[in-house]
Short mmCIF file of C-alpha atoms in Angstrom, two decimals:
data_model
loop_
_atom_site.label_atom_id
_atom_site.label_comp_id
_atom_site.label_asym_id
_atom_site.label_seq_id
_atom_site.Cartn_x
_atom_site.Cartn_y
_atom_site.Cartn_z
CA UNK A 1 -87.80 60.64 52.61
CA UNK A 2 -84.39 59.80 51.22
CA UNK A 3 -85.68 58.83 47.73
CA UNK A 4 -87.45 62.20 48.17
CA UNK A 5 -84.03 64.23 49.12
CA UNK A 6 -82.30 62.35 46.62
CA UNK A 7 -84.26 62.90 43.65
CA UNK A 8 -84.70 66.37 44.89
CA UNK A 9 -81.09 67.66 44.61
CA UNK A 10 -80.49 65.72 41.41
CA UNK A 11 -83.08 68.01 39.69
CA UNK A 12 -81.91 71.09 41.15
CA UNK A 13 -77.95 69.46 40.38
CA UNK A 14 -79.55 69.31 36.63
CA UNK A 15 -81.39 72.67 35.92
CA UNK A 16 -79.22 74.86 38.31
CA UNK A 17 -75.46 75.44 39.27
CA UNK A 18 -76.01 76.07 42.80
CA UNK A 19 -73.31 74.31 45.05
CA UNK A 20 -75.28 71.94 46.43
CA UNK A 21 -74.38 69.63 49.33
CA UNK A 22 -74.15 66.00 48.51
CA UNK A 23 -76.93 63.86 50.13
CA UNK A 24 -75.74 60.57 52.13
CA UNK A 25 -77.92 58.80 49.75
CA UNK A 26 -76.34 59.79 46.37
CA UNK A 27 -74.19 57.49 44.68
CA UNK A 28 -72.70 60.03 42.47
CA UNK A 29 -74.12 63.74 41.94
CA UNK A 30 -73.29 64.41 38.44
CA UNK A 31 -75.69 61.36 37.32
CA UNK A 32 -78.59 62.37 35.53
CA UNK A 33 -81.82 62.60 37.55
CA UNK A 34 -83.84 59.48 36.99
CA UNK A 35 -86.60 60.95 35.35
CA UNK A 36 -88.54 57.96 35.06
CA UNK A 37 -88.80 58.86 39.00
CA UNK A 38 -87.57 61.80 39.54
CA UNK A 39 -89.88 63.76 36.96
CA UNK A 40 -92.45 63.82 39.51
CA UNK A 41 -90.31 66.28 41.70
CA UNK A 42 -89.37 68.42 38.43
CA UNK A 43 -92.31 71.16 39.28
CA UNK A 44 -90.93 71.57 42.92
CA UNK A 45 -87.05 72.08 41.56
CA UNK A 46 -88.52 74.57 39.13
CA UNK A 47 -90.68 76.48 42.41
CA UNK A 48 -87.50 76.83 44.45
CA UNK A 49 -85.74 78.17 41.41
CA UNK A 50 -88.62 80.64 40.65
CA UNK A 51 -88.50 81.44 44.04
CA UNK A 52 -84.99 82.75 43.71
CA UNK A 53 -85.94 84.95 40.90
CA UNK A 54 -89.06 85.82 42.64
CA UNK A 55 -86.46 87.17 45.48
CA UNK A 56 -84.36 88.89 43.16
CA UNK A 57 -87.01 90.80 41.79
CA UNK A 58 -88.24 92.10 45.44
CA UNK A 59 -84.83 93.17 46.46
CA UNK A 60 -84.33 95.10 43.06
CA UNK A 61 -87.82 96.78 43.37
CA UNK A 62 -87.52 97.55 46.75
CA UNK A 63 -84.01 99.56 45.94
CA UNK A 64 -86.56 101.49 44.39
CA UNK A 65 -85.40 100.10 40.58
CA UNK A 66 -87.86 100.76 37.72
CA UNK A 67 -89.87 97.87 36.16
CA UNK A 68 -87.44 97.12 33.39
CA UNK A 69 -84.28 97.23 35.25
CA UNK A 70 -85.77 94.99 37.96
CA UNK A 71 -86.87 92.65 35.36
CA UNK A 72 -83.92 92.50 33.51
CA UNK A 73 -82.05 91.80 36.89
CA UNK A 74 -84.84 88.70 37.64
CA UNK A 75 -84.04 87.02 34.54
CA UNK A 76 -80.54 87.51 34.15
CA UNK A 77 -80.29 85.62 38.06
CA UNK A 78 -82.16 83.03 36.75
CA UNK A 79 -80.28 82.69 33.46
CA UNK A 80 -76.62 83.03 35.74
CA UNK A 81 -77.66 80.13 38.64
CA UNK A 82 -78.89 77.50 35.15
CA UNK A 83 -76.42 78.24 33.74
CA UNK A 84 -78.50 79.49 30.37
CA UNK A 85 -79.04 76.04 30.04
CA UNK A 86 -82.44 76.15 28.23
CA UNK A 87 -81.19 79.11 26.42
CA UNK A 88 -79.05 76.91 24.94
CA UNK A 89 -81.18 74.30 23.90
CA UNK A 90 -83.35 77.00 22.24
CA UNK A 91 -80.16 78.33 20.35
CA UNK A 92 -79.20 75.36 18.92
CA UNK A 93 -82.57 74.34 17.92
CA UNK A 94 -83.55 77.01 16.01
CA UNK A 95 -79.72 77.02 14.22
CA UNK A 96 -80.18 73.13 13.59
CA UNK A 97 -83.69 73.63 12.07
CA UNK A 98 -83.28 76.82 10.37
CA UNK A 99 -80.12 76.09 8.90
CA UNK A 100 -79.89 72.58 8.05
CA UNK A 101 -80.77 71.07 4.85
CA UNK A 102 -81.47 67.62 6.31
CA UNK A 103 -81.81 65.11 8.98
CA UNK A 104 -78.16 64.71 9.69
CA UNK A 105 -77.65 67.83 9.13
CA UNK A 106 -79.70 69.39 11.39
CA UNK A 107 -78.20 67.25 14.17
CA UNK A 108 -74.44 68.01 13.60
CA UNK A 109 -75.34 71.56 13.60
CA UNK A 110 -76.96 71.46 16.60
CA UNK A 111 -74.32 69.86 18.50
CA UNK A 112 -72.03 72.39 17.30
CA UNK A 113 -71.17 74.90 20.37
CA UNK A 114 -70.86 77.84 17.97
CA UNK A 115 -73.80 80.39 17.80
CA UNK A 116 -75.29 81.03 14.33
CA UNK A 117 -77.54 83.44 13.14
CA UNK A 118 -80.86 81.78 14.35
CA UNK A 119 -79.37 80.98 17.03
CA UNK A 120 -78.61 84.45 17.89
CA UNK A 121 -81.78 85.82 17.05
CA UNK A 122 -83.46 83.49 18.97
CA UNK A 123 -81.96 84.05 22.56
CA UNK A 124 -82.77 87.93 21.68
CA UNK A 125 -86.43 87.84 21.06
CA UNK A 126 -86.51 85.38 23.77
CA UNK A 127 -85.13 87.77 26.07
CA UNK A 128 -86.92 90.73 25.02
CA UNK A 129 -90.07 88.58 25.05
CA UNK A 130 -89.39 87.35 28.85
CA UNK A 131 -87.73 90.66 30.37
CA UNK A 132 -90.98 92.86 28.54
CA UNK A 133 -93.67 90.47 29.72
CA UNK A 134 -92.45 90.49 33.48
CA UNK A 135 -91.67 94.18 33.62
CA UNK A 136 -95.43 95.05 32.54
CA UNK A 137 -96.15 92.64 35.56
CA UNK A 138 -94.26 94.15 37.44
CA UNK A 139 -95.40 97.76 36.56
CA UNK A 140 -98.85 96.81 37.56
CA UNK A 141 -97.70 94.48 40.78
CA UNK A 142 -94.48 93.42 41.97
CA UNK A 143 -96.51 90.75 43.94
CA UNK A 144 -98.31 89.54 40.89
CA UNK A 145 -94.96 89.45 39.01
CA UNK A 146 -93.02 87.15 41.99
CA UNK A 147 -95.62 85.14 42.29
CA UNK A 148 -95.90 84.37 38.52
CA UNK A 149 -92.00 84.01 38.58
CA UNK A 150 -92.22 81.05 40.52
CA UNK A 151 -95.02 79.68 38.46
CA UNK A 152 -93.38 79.96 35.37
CA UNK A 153 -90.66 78.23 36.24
CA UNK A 154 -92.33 75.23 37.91
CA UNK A 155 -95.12 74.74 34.97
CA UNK A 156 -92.02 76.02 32.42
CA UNK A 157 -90.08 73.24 32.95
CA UNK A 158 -92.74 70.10 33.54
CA UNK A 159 -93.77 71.14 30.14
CA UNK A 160 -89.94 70.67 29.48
CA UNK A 161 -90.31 66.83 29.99
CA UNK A 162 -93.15 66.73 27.23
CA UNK A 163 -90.81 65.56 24.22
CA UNK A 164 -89.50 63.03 26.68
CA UNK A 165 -92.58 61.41 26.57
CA UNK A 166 -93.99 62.07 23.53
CA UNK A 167 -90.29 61.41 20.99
CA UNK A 168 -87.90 58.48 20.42
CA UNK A 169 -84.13 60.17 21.09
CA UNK A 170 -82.92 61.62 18.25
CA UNK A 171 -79.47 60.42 18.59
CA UNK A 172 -77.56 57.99 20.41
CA UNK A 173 -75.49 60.42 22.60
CA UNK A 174 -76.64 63.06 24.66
CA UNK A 175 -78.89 64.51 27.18
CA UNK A 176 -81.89 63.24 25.23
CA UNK A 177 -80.93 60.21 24.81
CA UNK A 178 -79.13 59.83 28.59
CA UNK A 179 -82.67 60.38 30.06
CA UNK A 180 -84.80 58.20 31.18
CA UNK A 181 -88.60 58.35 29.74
CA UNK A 182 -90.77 59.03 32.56
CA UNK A 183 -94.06 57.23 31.99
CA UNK A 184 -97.07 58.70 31.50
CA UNK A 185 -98.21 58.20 34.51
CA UNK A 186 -95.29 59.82 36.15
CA UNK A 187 -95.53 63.07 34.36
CA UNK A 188 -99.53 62.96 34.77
CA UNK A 189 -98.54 63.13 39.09
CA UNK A 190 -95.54 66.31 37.97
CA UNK A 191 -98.38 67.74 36.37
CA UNK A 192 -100.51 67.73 39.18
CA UNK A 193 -97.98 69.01 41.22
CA UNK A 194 -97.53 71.72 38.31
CA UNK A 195 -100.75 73.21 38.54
CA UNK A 196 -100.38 73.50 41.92
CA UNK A 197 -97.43 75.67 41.80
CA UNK A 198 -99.53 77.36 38.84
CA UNK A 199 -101.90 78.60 41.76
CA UNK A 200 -99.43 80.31 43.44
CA UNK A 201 -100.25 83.94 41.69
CA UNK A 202 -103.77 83.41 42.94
CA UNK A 203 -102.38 84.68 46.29
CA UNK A 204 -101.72 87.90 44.29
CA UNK A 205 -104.56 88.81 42.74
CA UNK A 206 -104.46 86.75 39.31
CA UNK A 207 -107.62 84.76 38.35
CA UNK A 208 -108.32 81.12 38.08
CA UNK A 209 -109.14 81.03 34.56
CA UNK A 210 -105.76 82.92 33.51
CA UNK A 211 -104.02 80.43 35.67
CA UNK A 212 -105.81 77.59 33.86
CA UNK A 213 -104.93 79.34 30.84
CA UNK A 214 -101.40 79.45 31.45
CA UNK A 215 -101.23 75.74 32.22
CA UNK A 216 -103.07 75.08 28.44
CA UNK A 217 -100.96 77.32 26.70
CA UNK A 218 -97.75 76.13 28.65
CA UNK A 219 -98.83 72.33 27.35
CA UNK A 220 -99.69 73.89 23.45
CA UNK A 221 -96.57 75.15 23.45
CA UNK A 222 -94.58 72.27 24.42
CA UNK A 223 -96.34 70.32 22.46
CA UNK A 224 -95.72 72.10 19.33
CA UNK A 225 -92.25 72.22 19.97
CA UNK A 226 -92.33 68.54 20.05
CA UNK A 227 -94.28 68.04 16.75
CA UNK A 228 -91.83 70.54 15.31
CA UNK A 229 -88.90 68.12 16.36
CA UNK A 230 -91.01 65.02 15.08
CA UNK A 231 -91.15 66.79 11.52
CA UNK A 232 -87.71 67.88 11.72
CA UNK A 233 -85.62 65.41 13.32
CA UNK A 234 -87.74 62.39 13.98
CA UNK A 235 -87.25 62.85 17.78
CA UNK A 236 -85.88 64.72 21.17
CA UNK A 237 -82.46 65.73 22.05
CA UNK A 238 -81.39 67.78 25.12
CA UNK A 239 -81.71 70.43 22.67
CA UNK A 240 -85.35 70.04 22.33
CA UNK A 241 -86.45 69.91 26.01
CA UNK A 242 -84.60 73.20 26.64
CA UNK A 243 -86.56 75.10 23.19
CA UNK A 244 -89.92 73.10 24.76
CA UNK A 245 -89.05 75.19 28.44
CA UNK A 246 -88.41 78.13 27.02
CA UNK A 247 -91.95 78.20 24.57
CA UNK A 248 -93.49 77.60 26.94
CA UNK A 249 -92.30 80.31 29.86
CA UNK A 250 -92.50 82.70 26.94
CA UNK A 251 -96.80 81.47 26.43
CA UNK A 252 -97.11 81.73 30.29
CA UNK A 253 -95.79 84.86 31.08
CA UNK A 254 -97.80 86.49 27.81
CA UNK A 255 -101.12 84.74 29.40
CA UNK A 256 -100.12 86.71 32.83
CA UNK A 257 -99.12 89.59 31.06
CA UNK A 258 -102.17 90.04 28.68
CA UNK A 259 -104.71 92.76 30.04
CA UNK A 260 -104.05 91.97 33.56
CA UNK A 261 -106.16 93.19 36.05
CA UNK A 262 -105.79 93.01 40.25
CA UNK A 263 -108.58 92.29 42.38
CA UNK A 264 -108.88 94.83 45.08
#
């Protein structure tokens, strides 16, 4: 139970930056999760911090807010409390790829804090794409779209630890680099978990084969991601697992979004 408490708040110390309390058990709570262990808890961290979105949203509909207000209030909590932290990763990414003529290149551009045109246009399409999905969820049922809040971010970011697996570190610094692989086996039990958290719109209406659907295209689009690195970088960086998360939110909430219909 301690290993379980532990591991716990280092993955919601990682993706979030909620003041959490320290745990007798932690040696020092600024450490990078273990993900070699703690990948398996990864889904769970990314329910509770759906489940703060999901909240969000029902306070903001029920003060009688219209679909695209409420939405845009639902992600922007969940951006503020992780700090944009995936945001990020897809930023520099697409800067680093679109913009740099090389290997090396490509690297020391993404590293570089500033924001560049790609960048930019990135995190806005992003947004739009994320904000417009939910808000058409949420126009048909605010139920549906809290429920697939806290989905999205569960499956979101297991998908996230996909170029973990699958790349070599780019670089020898870094968040992709500072991680430890989990094994295959490890992320095969987070998945698991995943699709369980995946099944929590079901209580809302959705159907099984859109939730199935969402976990494919959540995997597709991680997994492209991660090819895309392999081509362009010859491995993962921080950078990469955050662009991974966000392709694949983006695929899950277009699945749930797509020609939805509520059973009655």
């Amino acid at each position: 139970m301690s290993t379980f408490a532990v591991d716990l708040l280092a993955c919601l110390r990682f993706y979030t930056r909620l003041p959490l309390p320290l745990h007798p058990g932690e040696s020092d709570p600024h450490a990078m999760p273990d993900f070699s262990r703690a990948a398996v808890l990864v889904p769970i961290a990314g329910a509770l911090i759906g489940l703060i979105g999901a909240l969000v949203l029902a306070i903001a509909a029920n003060l009688g807010l219209a679909p695209l207000p409420a939405a845009t209030i639902a992600i922007g909590a969940l951006v503020f409390i992780t700090g944009a932290m995936h945001e990020d990763g897809l930023a520099d990414l697409c800067d680093g790829f679109g913009g740099g003529a090389d290997r090396e290149r490509k690297l020391q551009i993404m590293k570089d804090s500033r924001l560049g045109t790609y960048g930019v246009a990135a995190l806005v399409l992003s947004q739009l794409m994320r904000i417009g999905t939910l808000a058409g969820l949420i126009a048909i049922d605010v139920r549906l779209a809290a429920a697939v809040i806290v989905a999205v971010a569960a499956l979101s970011r297991t998908a996230g630890l996909l170029p973990l697996v699958l790349l070599p570190p780019a670089r020898t610094l870094g968040a992709g680099f500072a991680a430890v692989r989990p094994s295959v086996e490890t992320l095969g039990f987070a998945a698991v978990l995943a699709l369980l958290c995946a099944c929590v719109p079901l209580l809302a209406g959705a159907s099984l084969p859109r939730v199935i659907a969402a976990c494919l295209v959540a995997t597709l689009a991680a997994y492209g991601i991660s090819a895309l690195a392999r081509g362009q970088i010859s491995g993962q960086t921080g950078d990469v697992a955050g662009a991974a998360q966000q392709a694949a939110e983006i695929a899950i909430l277009l699945v749930f979004s797509a020609g939805v219909t509520i059973a009655a």
